[in-house]
Amino acid sequence: MPFKSTILAAATSALLAATPALAEPYRLGVLTDMSGMNFDLAGQGSVVAAQMAVEDFGGKLLGEPVEVIVGDHQNKPDVGSTLARRWIDEQNVKAIVDVPTSSVAMAVQEITRNADVAFLVSTAGSSDLTGKACSPTTAQWTWDTYALANGTGRAITEEGGKKWYFVTVDYTFGHALERDTSEAVLAAGGEVVGTVRHPRETTDFSSYLLQAQSSGADVVALANSSGDTMTALKQAAEYGITASGQRIAGMLLFLSDVHAVGLETAQGLTLTTGFYWDLDDETRAWSKRFGERMNGKMPTMVHAGVYSSVMNYLKAAEAAGSVSGKAAIDKMRTMDINDFFARNARLREDGRMVHDMYLVQVKKPEESKGPWDYYKVIRTIPGDQAFRPLDKSECPLVKK
C-alpha cells in the first residue's frame, strides 16, 4: 500500500475508533391486527394512539429518541411470538403494546416476562392475563372479561333476564368471557340453560342461533367479538330472535362494531365499555385530535387505552430511570394514574389497571344526532366494583 494511503487508512481507523457509536432509539412495538377482524377496533387506530402519546411526551425517554414500530400478528400466536422475539432481540423494543386476541397475548406475555420487557395490553381481554398467567412486566389496561361480565351480565340479570344461553367463540377469550359471565349471572340470581361454541370468523350462525332460540332462554349471550358479533347480530335480527321476546346480549361490543352494523340492528343493546368519546370535555378533546388523524373516525376504548398505557409507561420509565420492564411497571404501581381515559385508577400487583367502567345502551336511530353519537351512559361502574377483587385473584404475585 502506498505511504499516503497507509497514513489515510490509519487516520480513518483512529477517527472511527474515537467517534462514539450512535445510540439506537428505544422502540415501542404496537403488535396488532392490521388486516383481520380486529382491524377497525384496534389496527391503525392503535398505531396512531401510540404515536400521539410518544409525541405528547416529547419524543424522548431518558434522553434517547423513542420510535413506534408496527407489526401484524394476523391473530396467530406463532406469528405474534416470532415478531415479539425479533423486536426484542434485534430492534431494541422496550415495550410491546395493544395485542388483540387473548391467545396471542398469552404467548407474547411469556416472551416479555422472560425478556424483562413491558407488556401494555389494551385489546386482549382474558382475565387470566392478570389471573393465573400474570406477569410482573404486564399491565392489562383497558378491559377484561370479568369487567364485561360483572357489568353487562349482572345488569341484564337484575333487570329480569334470568335464563341465559351462550353462543361462544371457541378459544381462550370466549371461554374466559363465558366463564366470567356465567359466574356473574349466577351471583345475580340467574341460571345458564345452555351453551354452544363456534370457530372464529364464522359466516353462518344459523344452527347456533336456532339452538339458542329453542332453548327457552331469556337472554342469548354472544360471547364473541368484532366480526363474529356483527354477523351474529345481523343474523339474529333476520331470524326474529328479539321479535320473539328473547334478548340479545353482545358481551363485547366496540364503538366501531356499532358503527359497522348500524343503529337499526344494534339499538337497545346494553354493553360495558371502558371509554366513550362523548363522555365529557376531556374525552371529546382527545377524540377530536384522534379523529383528525383517522379521517373523522372516533376512537374505541382500545385506542384510548393504548394512548393512556403508553403515556403512563413513559412517565414511569422516566421516573424509574430505567427501561427494564419490571422496573417501569413497579414504578407505575406507585404513581397516580389519572387522565381522560383512566378515572379513579391504579395499577395493582397482579397487573390489572383498575379504573371506572361504563354501562351504556345503544341509542335508537332517532335518538342519534349524527355519526358516532351512539351511546347513552346508564351509569358509571367504579373500578373496585368492575374488576375482580384482588383477594379473589389467582395471580401468584399477589400476597395472600
CSV table of C-alpha atoms in Angstrom, one decimal:
chain,number,residue,atom,x,y,z
A,1,MET,CA,0.0,0.0,0.0
A,2,PRO,CA,1.4,3.5,-0.9
A,3,PHE,CA,2.7,5.5,2.1
A,4,LYS,CA,-0.1,8.2,1.8
A,5,SER,CA,-2.8,5.6,1.6
A,6,THR,CA,-1.4,3.9,4.7
A,7,ILE,CA,-1.5,7.2,6.7
A,8,LEU,CA,-5.0,7.9,5.5
A,9,ALA,CA,-6.3,4.4,6.4
A,10,ALA,CA,-4.7,4.7,9.9
A,11,ALA,CA,-6.1,8.1,10.4
A,12,THR,CA,-9.6,7.0,9.3
A,13,SER,CA,-9.4,4.0,11.7
A,14,ALA,CA,-8.4,6.2,14.6
A,15,LEU,CA,-11.2,8.7,13.8
A,16,LEU,CA,-13.8,5.9,13.7
A,17,ALA,CA,-12.5,4.4,16.9
A,18,ALA,CA,-12.7,7.8,18.6
A,19,THR,CA,-16.2,8.5,17.4
A,20,PRO,CA,-18.9,7.1,19.8
A,21,ALA,CA,-21.5,4.9,18.1
A,22,LEU,CA,-24.9,6.5,17.7
A,23,ALA,CA,-27.3,5.1,20.3
A,24,GLU,CA,-30.1,3.1,18.9
A,25,PRO,CA,-33.6,4.6,19.7
A,26,TYR,CA,-35.8,3.0,22.2
A,27,ARG,CA,-38.7,1.4,20.4
A,28,LEU,CA,-42.3,0.6,21.3
A,29,GLY,CA,-43.8,-2.2,19.3
A,30,VAL,CA,-47.5,-1.9,18.5
A,31,LEU,CA,-48.4,-5.6,17.9
A,32,THR,CA,-51.9,-5.5,16.5
A,33,ASP,CA,-54.3,-6.8,13.8
A,34,MET,CA,-53.7,-4.8,10.7
A,35,SER,CA,-55.6,-7.0,8.3
A,36,GLY,CA,-58.2,-9.1,10.1
A,37,MET,CA,-61.4,-9.0,12.1
A,38,ASN,CA,-59.9,-6.6,14.8
A,39,PHE,CA,-58.6,-4.1,12.3
A,40,ASP,CA,-61.3,-1.4,12.9
A,41,LEU,CA,-61.4,-1.7,16.7
A,42,ALA,CA,-57.6,-1.8,17.1
A,43,GLY,CA,-55.3,-1.8,14.0
A,44,GLN,CA,-54.2,1.5,12.6
A,45,GLY,CA,-56.0,3.4,15.3
A,46,SER,CA,-53.8,1.8,17.9
A,47,VAL,CA,-50.7,2.8,16.0
A,48,VAL,CA,-51.9,6.4,15.8
A,49,ALA,CA,-52.8,6.5,19.5
A,50,ALA,CA,-49.3,5.2,20.5
A,51,GLN,CA,-47.7,7.8,18.2
A,52,MET,CA,-49.8,10.6,19.7
A,53,ALA,CA,-48.6,9.5,23.2
A,54,VAL,CA,-44.9,9.5,22.3
A,55,GLU,CA,-45.3,12.9,20.6
A,56,ASP,CA,-47.1,14.4,23.6
A,57,PHE,CA,-44.5,13.0,25.9
A,58,GLY,CA,-41.8,14.8,23.9
A,59,GLY,CA,-40.4,12.0,21.8
A,60,LYS,CA,-37.6,11.1,24.1
A,61,LEU,CA,-37.1,8.7,27.1
A,62,LEU,CA,-34.1,9.1,29.4
A,63,GLY,CA,-32.6,11.4,26.9
A,64,GLU,CA,-32.9,9.0,23.9
A,65,PRO,CA,-35.3,9.1,21.0
A,66,VAL,CA,-38.4,6.9,21.1
A,67,GLU,CA,-39.9,5.4,18.0
A,68,VAL,CA,-43.1,3.4,17.4
A,69,ILE,CA,-42.9,0.4,15.1
A,70,VAL,CA,-45.8,-1.8,13.9
A,71,GLY,CA,-46.4,-5.5,13.4
A,72,ASP,CA,-49.4,-7.5,12.2
A,73,HIS,CA,-49.7,-10.7,14.2
A,74,GLN,CA,-52.6,-12.0,12.0
A,75,ASN,CA,-54.3,-13.3,15.1
A,76,LYS,CA,-51.9,-16.2,15.2
A,77,PRO,CA,-49.9,-16.9,18.4
A,78,ASP,CA,-46.9,-18.2,16.5
A,79,VAL,CA,-46.7,-15.1,14.3
A,80,GLY,CA,-47.1,-12.8,17.3
A,81,SER,CA,-44.4,-14.7,19.2
A,82,THR,CA,-41.9,-14.6,16.4
A,83,LEU,CA,-42.4,-10.8,15.9
A,84,ALA,CA,-42.1,-10.2,19.6
A,85,ARG,CA,-38.8,-12.1,19.9
A,86,ARG,CA,-37.3,-10.4,16.8
A,87,TRP,CA,-38.2,-7.0,18.0
A,88,ILE,CA,-36.7,-7.6,21.4
A,89,ASP,CA,-33.6,-9.3,20.1
A,90,GLU,CA,-32.9,-7.1,17.1
A,91,GLN,CA,-34.7,-3.8,17.3
A,92,ASN,CA,-34.3,-2.6,20.9
A,93,VAL,CA,-38.1,-2.8,21.6
A,94,LYS,CA,-38.6,-2.0,25.3
A,95,ALA,CA,-42.4,-2.2,25.4
A,96,ILE,CA,-45.0,-4.2,23.4
A,97,VAL,CA,-48.4,-2.6,23.1
A,98,ASP,CA,-52.0,-3.5,22.3
A,99,VAL,CA,-52.2,-7.1,21.1
A,100,PRO,CA,-55.7,-8.2,20.1
A,101,THR,CA,-56.6,-11.8,20.6
A,102,SER,CA,-56.1,-13.4,24.0
A,103,SER,CA,-54.3,-16.5,22.7
A,104,VAL,CA,-51.7,-14.3,21.0
A,105,ALA,CA,-51.4,-12.1,24.2
A,106,MET,CA,-50.8,-15.2,26.3
A,107,ALA,CA,-47.9,-16.3,24.1
A,108,VAL,CA,-46.4,-12.8,23.9
A,109,GLN,CA,-46.7,-12.4,27.7
A,110,GLU,CA,-44.3,-15.3,28.3
A,111,ILE,CA,-41.7,-13.7,26.0
A,112,THR,CA,-41.9,-10.3,27.6
A,113,ARG,CA,-41.8,-11.8,31.1
A,114,ASN,CA,-38.6,-13.7,30.3
A,115,ALA,CA,-37.0,-10.7,28.4
A,116,ASP,CA,-37.9,-8.1,31.1
A,117,VAL,CA,-39.9,-6.1,28.6
A,118,ALA,CA,-43.0,-4.1,29.5
A,119,PHE,CA,-46.3,-5.5,28.1
A,120,LEU,CA,-49.1,-3.0,27.8
A,121,VAL,CA,-52.3,-4.9,26.9
A,122,SER,CA,-55.2,-2.9,25.6
A,123,THR,CA,-57.2,-5.2,23.3
A,124,ALA,CA,-56.8,-8.7,24.7
A,125,GLY,CA,-59.4,-9.3,27.3
A,126,SER,CA,-59.0,-12.7,29.0
A,127,SER,CA,-58.9,-12.1,32.8
A,128,ASP,CA,-56.4,-14.9,33.0
A,129,LEU,CA,-53.7,-12.5,31.8
A,130,THR,CA,-53.7,-10.9,35.2
A,131,GLY,CA,-55.0,-14.1,36.9
A,132,LYS,CA,-53.2,-17.4,36.9
A,133,ALA,CA,-51.0,-16.4,34.0
A,134,CYS,CA,-50.0,-13.0,35.4
A,135,SER,CA,-46.6,-11.4,34.9
A,136,PRO,CA,-44.5,-8.8,36.8
A,137,THR,CA,-43.9,-6.9,33.5
A,138,THR,CA,-47.6,-6.8,32.3
A,139,ALA,CA,-50.2,-4.0,32.7
A,140,GLN,CA,-53.6,-5.0,31.4
A,141,TRP,CA,-55.0,-1.6,30.8
A,142,THR,CA,-58.4,-1.2,29.1
A,143,TRP,CA,-60.9,-4.0,30.0
A,144,ASP,CA,-61.2,-7.7,30.7
A,145,THR,CA,-63.8,-10.4,30.6
A,146,TYR,CA,-64.6,-10.1,34.3
A,147,ALA,CA,-65.4,-6.4,34.0
A,148,LEU,CA,-67.7,-7.1,31.0
A,149,ALA,CA,-69.4,-10.0,32.8
A,150,ASN,CA,-69.8,-8.0,36.0
A,151,GLY,CA,-71.2,-5.0,34.1
A,152,THR,CA,-73.5,-6.4,31.4
A,153,GLY,CA,-74.2,-9.8,32.8
A,154,ARG,CA,-75.2,-8.6,36.2
A,155,ALA,CA,-77.2,-5.7,34.9
A,156,ILE,CA,-79.3,-7.7,32.5
A,157,THR,CA,-79.9,-10.5,35.1
A,158,GLU,CA,-81.1,-7.9,37.7
A,159,GLU,CA,-83.4,-6.5,35.0
A,160,GLY,CA,-85.2,-9.8,34.7
A,161,GLY,CA,-83.1,-11.7,32.2
A,162,LYS,CA,-82.7,-14.8,34.4
A,163,LYS,CA,-82.1,-17.6,31.9
A,164,TRP,CA,-79.0,-17.4,29.7
A,165,TYR,CA,-77.8,-19.3,26.7
A,166,PHE,CA,-74.3,-18.7,25.4
A,167,VAL,CA,-73.1,-18.6,21.8
A,168,THR,CA,-69.3,-18.6,22.4
A,169,VAL,CA,-66.3,-18.3,20.2
A,170,ASP,CA,-64.1,-21.4,20.8
A,171,TYR,CA,-60.8,-20.1,22.0
A,172,THR,CA,-59.2,-18.6,25.1
A,173,PHE,CA,-61.1,-15.3,25.1
A,174,GLY,CA,-64.5,-16.8,24.5
A,175,HIS,CA,-64.0,-19.4,27.2
A,176,ALA,CA,-63.0,-16.8,29.7
A,177,LEU,CA,-65.9,-14.5,28.8
A,178,GLU,CA,-68.4,-17.3,29.1
A,179,ARG,CA,-66.9,-18.4,32.4
A,180,ASP,CA,-66.8,-15.0,34.0
A,181,THR,CA,-70.3,-14.0,32.7
A,182,SER,CA,-71.8,-17.3,34.0
A,183,GLU,CA,-70.4,-16.6,37.4
A,184,ALA,CA,-71.9,-13.0,37.4
A,185,VAL,CA,-75.3,-14.3,36.2
A,186,LEU,CA,-75.4,-17.0,38.9
A,187,ALA,CA,-74.4,-14.5,41.6
A,188,ALA,CA,-77.2,-12.2,40.5
A,189,GLY,CA,-79.8,-15.0,40.8
A,190,GLY,CA,-79.9,-16.2,37.2
A,191,GLU,CA,-79.1,-19.5,35.6
A,192,VAL,CA,-77.3,-20.8,32.4
A,193,VAL,CA,-79.6,-23.1,30.4
A,194,GLY,CA,-77.1,-24.0,27.7
A,195,THR,CA,-74.1,-23.1,25.5
A,196,VAL,CA,-72.8,-23.7,22.0
A,197,ARG,CA,-69.4,-23.0,20.7
A,198,HIS,CA,-68.3,-21.8,17.2
A,199,PRO,CA,-65.0,-21.3,15.4
A,200,ARG,CA,-63.6,-17.8,14.9
A,201,GLU,CA,-64.7,-15.8,11.8
A,202,THR,CA,-67.9,-17.8,11.3
A,203,THR,CA,-70.0,-16.7,8.5
A,204,ASP,CA,-73.2,-18.7,9.2
A,205,PHE,CA,-74.6,-18.7,12.7
A,206,SER,CA,-78.0,-20.2,11.8
A,207,SER,CA,-77.5,-23.5,13.6
A,208,TYR,CA,-76.2,-21.8,16.7
A,209,LEU,CA,-78.9,-19.2,16.8
A,210,LEU,CA,-81.7,-21.8,16.2
A,211,GLN,CA,-80.4,-23.8,19.2
A,212,ALA,CA,-80.4,-20.6,21.3
A,213,GLN,CA,-83.9,-19.7,20.1
A,214,SER,CA,-85.3,-23.1,21.0
A,215,SER,CA,-83.6,-23.2,24.4
A,216,GLY,CA,-86.2,-21.2,26.3
A,217,ALA,CA,-83.6,-18.7,27.4
A,218,ASP,CA,-84.5,-15.1,28.2
A,219,VAL,CA,-81.1,-13.9,27.0
A,220,VAL,CA,-78.9,-15.1,24.1
A,221,ALA,CA,-75.4,-14.0,25.1
A,222,LEU,CA,-72.9,-13.5,22.2
A,223,ALA,CA,-69.6,-14.4,23.9
A,224,ASN,CA,-67.5,-13.4,20.9
A,225,SER,CA,-66.3,-10.2,19.4
A,226,SER,CA,-65.9,-8.0,16.3
A,227,GLY,CA,-66.8,-9.6,13.0
A,228,ASP,CA,-68.3,-12.6,14.7
A,229,THR,CA,-70.6,-10.5,16.9
A,230,MET,CA,-71.7,-8.3,14.0
A,231,THR,CA,-72.5,-11.3,11.8
A,232,ALA,CA,-74.4,-13.0,14.7
A,233,LEU,CA,-76.4,-9.7,15.4
A,234,LYS,CA,-77.4,-9.4,11.8
A,235,GLN,CA,-78.5,-13.0,11.5
A,236,ALA,CA,-80.3,-12.9,14.9
A,237,ALA,CA,-82.4,-10.0,13.5
A,238,GLU,CA,-83.1,-12.0,10.4
A,239,TYR,CA,-84.3,-14.9,12.4
A,240,GLY,CA,-86.6,-12.7,14.5
A,241,ILE,CA,-85.0,-13.7,17.8
A,242,THR,CA,-85.6,-10.3,19.5
A,243,ALA,CA,-89.0,-10.1,18.0
A,244,SER,CA,-89.9,-13.4,19.6
A,245,GLY,CA,-89.1,-11.9,23.1
A,246,GLN,CA,-85.6,-13.1,23.6
A,247,ARG,CA,-82.9,-10.5,24.4
A,248,ILE,CA,-79.6,-10.4,22.7
A,249,ALA,CA,-76.6,-9.6,24.9
A,250,GLY,CA,-73.5,-8.6,23.0
A,251,MET,CA,-70.9,-9.3,25.7
A,252,LEU,CA,-68.1,-7.5,23.8
A,253,LEU,CA,-69.1,-4.6,21.5
A,254,PHE,CA,-66.9,-1.8,20.4
A,255,LEU,CA,-68.0,1.6,19.0
A,256,SER,CA,-66.6,0.5,15.6
A,257,ASP,CA,-68.9,-2.6,15.7
A,258,VAL,CA,-72.0,-0.4,16.3
A,259,HIS,CA,-70.9,1.9,13.5
A,260,ALA,CA,-70.5,-1.0,11.1
A,261,VAL,CA,-73.7,-2.9,12.0
A,262,GLY,CA,-75.8,0.3,12.2
A,263,LEU,CA,-78.2,1.6,14.9
A,264,GLU,CA,-81.2,-0.1,13.3
A,265,THR,CA,-79.7,-3.5,14.2
A,266,ALA,CA,-77.8,-2.5,17.4
A,267,GLN,CA,-80.4,-0.3,19.0
A,268,GLY,CA,-81.3,-1.1,22.6
A,269,LEU,CA,-78.2,-3.3,23.3
A,270,THR,CA,-76.7,-2.9,26.7
A,271,LEU,CA,-73.0,-3.2,26.9
A,272,THR,CA,-70.0,-2.3,29.1
A,273,THR,CA,-67.1,-0.1,27.9
A,274,GLY,CA,-64.0,1.4,29.4
A,275,PHE,CA,-64.4,4.6,27.3
A,276,TYR,CA,-66.8,6.7,25.3
A,277,TRP,CA,-65.6,9.6,23.2
A,278,ASP,CA,-68.5,11.8,24.0
A,279,LEU,CA,-68.4,11.4,27.8
A,280,ASP,CA,-67.1,14.9,28.7
A,281,ASP,CA,-64.9,17.7,27.5
A,282,GLU,CA,-61.7,15.8,28.1
A,283,THR,CA,-62.7,12.8,26.1
A,284,ARG,CA,-64.1,14.9,23.3
A,285,ALA,CA,-60.9,17.0,23.1
A,286,TRP,CA,-58.6,13.9,22.8
A,287,SER,CA,-61.0,12.2,20.4
A,288,LYS,CA,-61.2,15.2,18.2
A,289,ARG,CA,-57.4,15.1,17.8
A,290,PHE,CA,-57.5,11.4,17.1
A,291,GLY,CA,-60.3,11.8,14.6
A,292,GLU,CA,-58.3,14.4,12.7
A,293,ARG,CA,-55.6,11.7,12.0
A,294,MET,CA,-58.2,9.0,11.3
A,295,ASN,CA,-60.4,10.7,8.7
A,296,GLY,CA,-63.1,11.5,11.2
A,297,LYS,CA,-63.3,8.1,12.9
A,298,MET,CA,-63.9,8.3,16.6
A,299,PRO,CA,-61.8,6.1,18.9
A,300,THR,CA,-62.8,2.8,20.5
A,301,MET,CA,-61.9,2.1,24.1
A,302,VAL,CA,-58.9,0.2,22.8
A,303,HIS,CA,-57.5,3.2,21.1
A,304,ALA,CA,-57.9,5.4,24.2
A,305,GLY,CA,-56.4,2.7,26.3
A,306,VAL,CA,-53.3,2.4,24.0
A,307,TYR,CA,-52.6,6.2,24.4
A,308,SER,CA,-53.1,6.1,28.2
A,309,SER,CA,-51.0,3.0,28.7
A,310,VAL,CA,-48.1,4.3,26.6
A,311,MET,CA,-48.1,7.7,28.2
A,312,ASN,CA,-48.1,6.3,31.7
A,313,TYR,CA,-45.4,3.8,30.8
A,314,LEU,CA,-43.2,6.6,29.5
A,315,LYS,CA,-43.8,8.6,32.7
A,316,ALA,CA,-43.0,5.6,34.8
A,317,ALA,CA,-39.8,4.5,33.0
A,318,GLU,CA,-38.6,8.1,33.1
A,319,ALA,CA,-39.3,8.3,36.8
A,320,ALA,CA,-37.6,4.9,37.4
A,321,GLY,CA,-34.6,5.9,35.4
A,322,SER,CA,-34.8,2.5,33.6
A,323,VAL,CA,-36.4,0.8,30.6
A,324,SER,CA,-36.4,-2.5,32.4
A,325,GLY,CA,-40.0,-3.8,32.1
A,326,LYS,CA,-40.2,-4.8,35.7
A,327,ALA,CA,-38.7,-1.5,37.0
A,328,ALA,CA,-41.1,0.6,34.9
A,329,ILE,CA,-44.2,-1.5,35.8
A,330,ASP,CA,-43.2,-1.5,39.5
A,331,LYS,CA,-42.8,2.3,39.4
A,332,MET,CA,-46.2,2.7,37.7
A,333,ARG,CA,-47.8,0.9,40.7
A,334,THR,CA,-46.7,3.8,42.9
A,335,MET,CA,-47.9,6.6,40.6
A,336,ASP,CA,-51.2,8.4,40.3
A,337,ILE,CA,-52.9,7.3,37.1
A,338,ASN,CA,-55.5,9.9,36.1
A,339,ASP,CA,-56.2,11.1,32.5
A,340,PHE,CA,-59.0,11.4,30.1
A,341,PHE,CA,-59.3,7.6,29.9
A,342,ALA,CA,-58.3,6.4,33.4
A,343,ARG,CA,-60.6,7.7,36.1
A,344,ASN,CA,-60.0,6.7,39.8
A,345,ALA,CA,-57.3,4.5,38.5
A,346,ARG,CA,-54.4,2.4,39.9
A,347,LEU,CA,-52.2,-0.4,38.8
A,348,ARG,CA,-52.4,-3.4,41.1
A,349,GLU,CA,-49.8,-6.0,41.9
A,350,ASP,CA,-51.4,-8.6,39.6
A,351,GLY,CA,-51.0,-6.2,36.6
A,352,ARG,CA,-54.7,-5.2,36.4
A,353,MET,CA,-55.1,-1.5,35.9
A,354,VAL,CA,-58.3,-0.7,37.8
A,355,HIS,CA,-60.4,2.2,36.6
A,356,ASP,CA,-64.1,3.2,36.2
A,357,MET,CA,-66.1,1.4,33.5
A,358,TYR,CA,-69.4,2.4,32.0
A,359,LEU,CA,-72.7,0.6,31.4
A,360,VAL,CA,-74.2,2.1,28.2
A,361,GLN,CA,-77.2,1.5,26.0
A,362,VAL,CA,-77.1,1.8,22.2
A,363,LYS,CA,-79.4,4.6,21.0
A,364,LYS,CA,-82.3,4.3,18.7
A,365,PRO,CA,-81.7,5.8,15.2
A,366,GLU,CA,-84.0,8.7,16.0
A,367,GLU,CA,-82.0,9.5,19.2
A,368,SER,CA,-78.7,9.8,17.5
A,369,LYS,CA,-77.6,13.3,16.4
A,370,GLY,CA,-75.1,12.1,13.8
A,371,PRO,CA,-72.2,9.7,13.1
A,372,TRP,CA,-70.6,8.2,16.2
A,373,ASP,CA,-73.4,9.5,18.5
A,374,TYR,CA,-74.3,6.0,19.6
A,375,TYR,CA,-74.4,5.5,23.4
A,376,LYS,CA,-76.4,6.6,26.3
A,377,VAL,CA,-74.4,6.2,29.5
A,378,ILE,CA,-76.7,4.5,32.1
A,379,ARG,CA,-74.2,4.5,35.0
A,380,THR,CA,-70.6,4.6,36.0
A,381,ILE,CA,-69.2,1.3,37.5
A,382,PRO,CA,-66.5,2.2,39.9
A,383,GLY,CA,-63.3,0.3,39.3
A,384,ASP,CA,-63.3,-1.5,42.6
A,385,GLN,CA,-66.7,-2.9,41.6
A,386,ALA,CA,-65.9,-3.5,37.9
A,387,PHE,CA,-62.8,-5.7,38.2
A,388,ARG,CA,-62.2,-8.9,40.1
A,389,PRO,CA,-61.3,-8.2,43.7
A,390,LEU,CA,-57.6,-8.8,44.5
A,391,ASP,CA,-58.4,-11.2,47.3
A,392,LYS,CA,-60.1,-13.5,44.7
A,393,SER,CA,-57.1,-13.3,42.3
A,394,GLU,CA,-55.3,-16.5,41.2
A,395,CYS,CA,-52.2,-14.4,40.4
A,396,PRO,CA,-49.2,-15.9,42.2
A,397,LEU,CA,-47.7,-12.4,42.5
A,398,VAL,CA,-50.5,-11.4,44.9
A,399,LYS,CA,-49.6,-11.8,48.6
A,400,LYS,CA,-52.2,-13.8,50.4
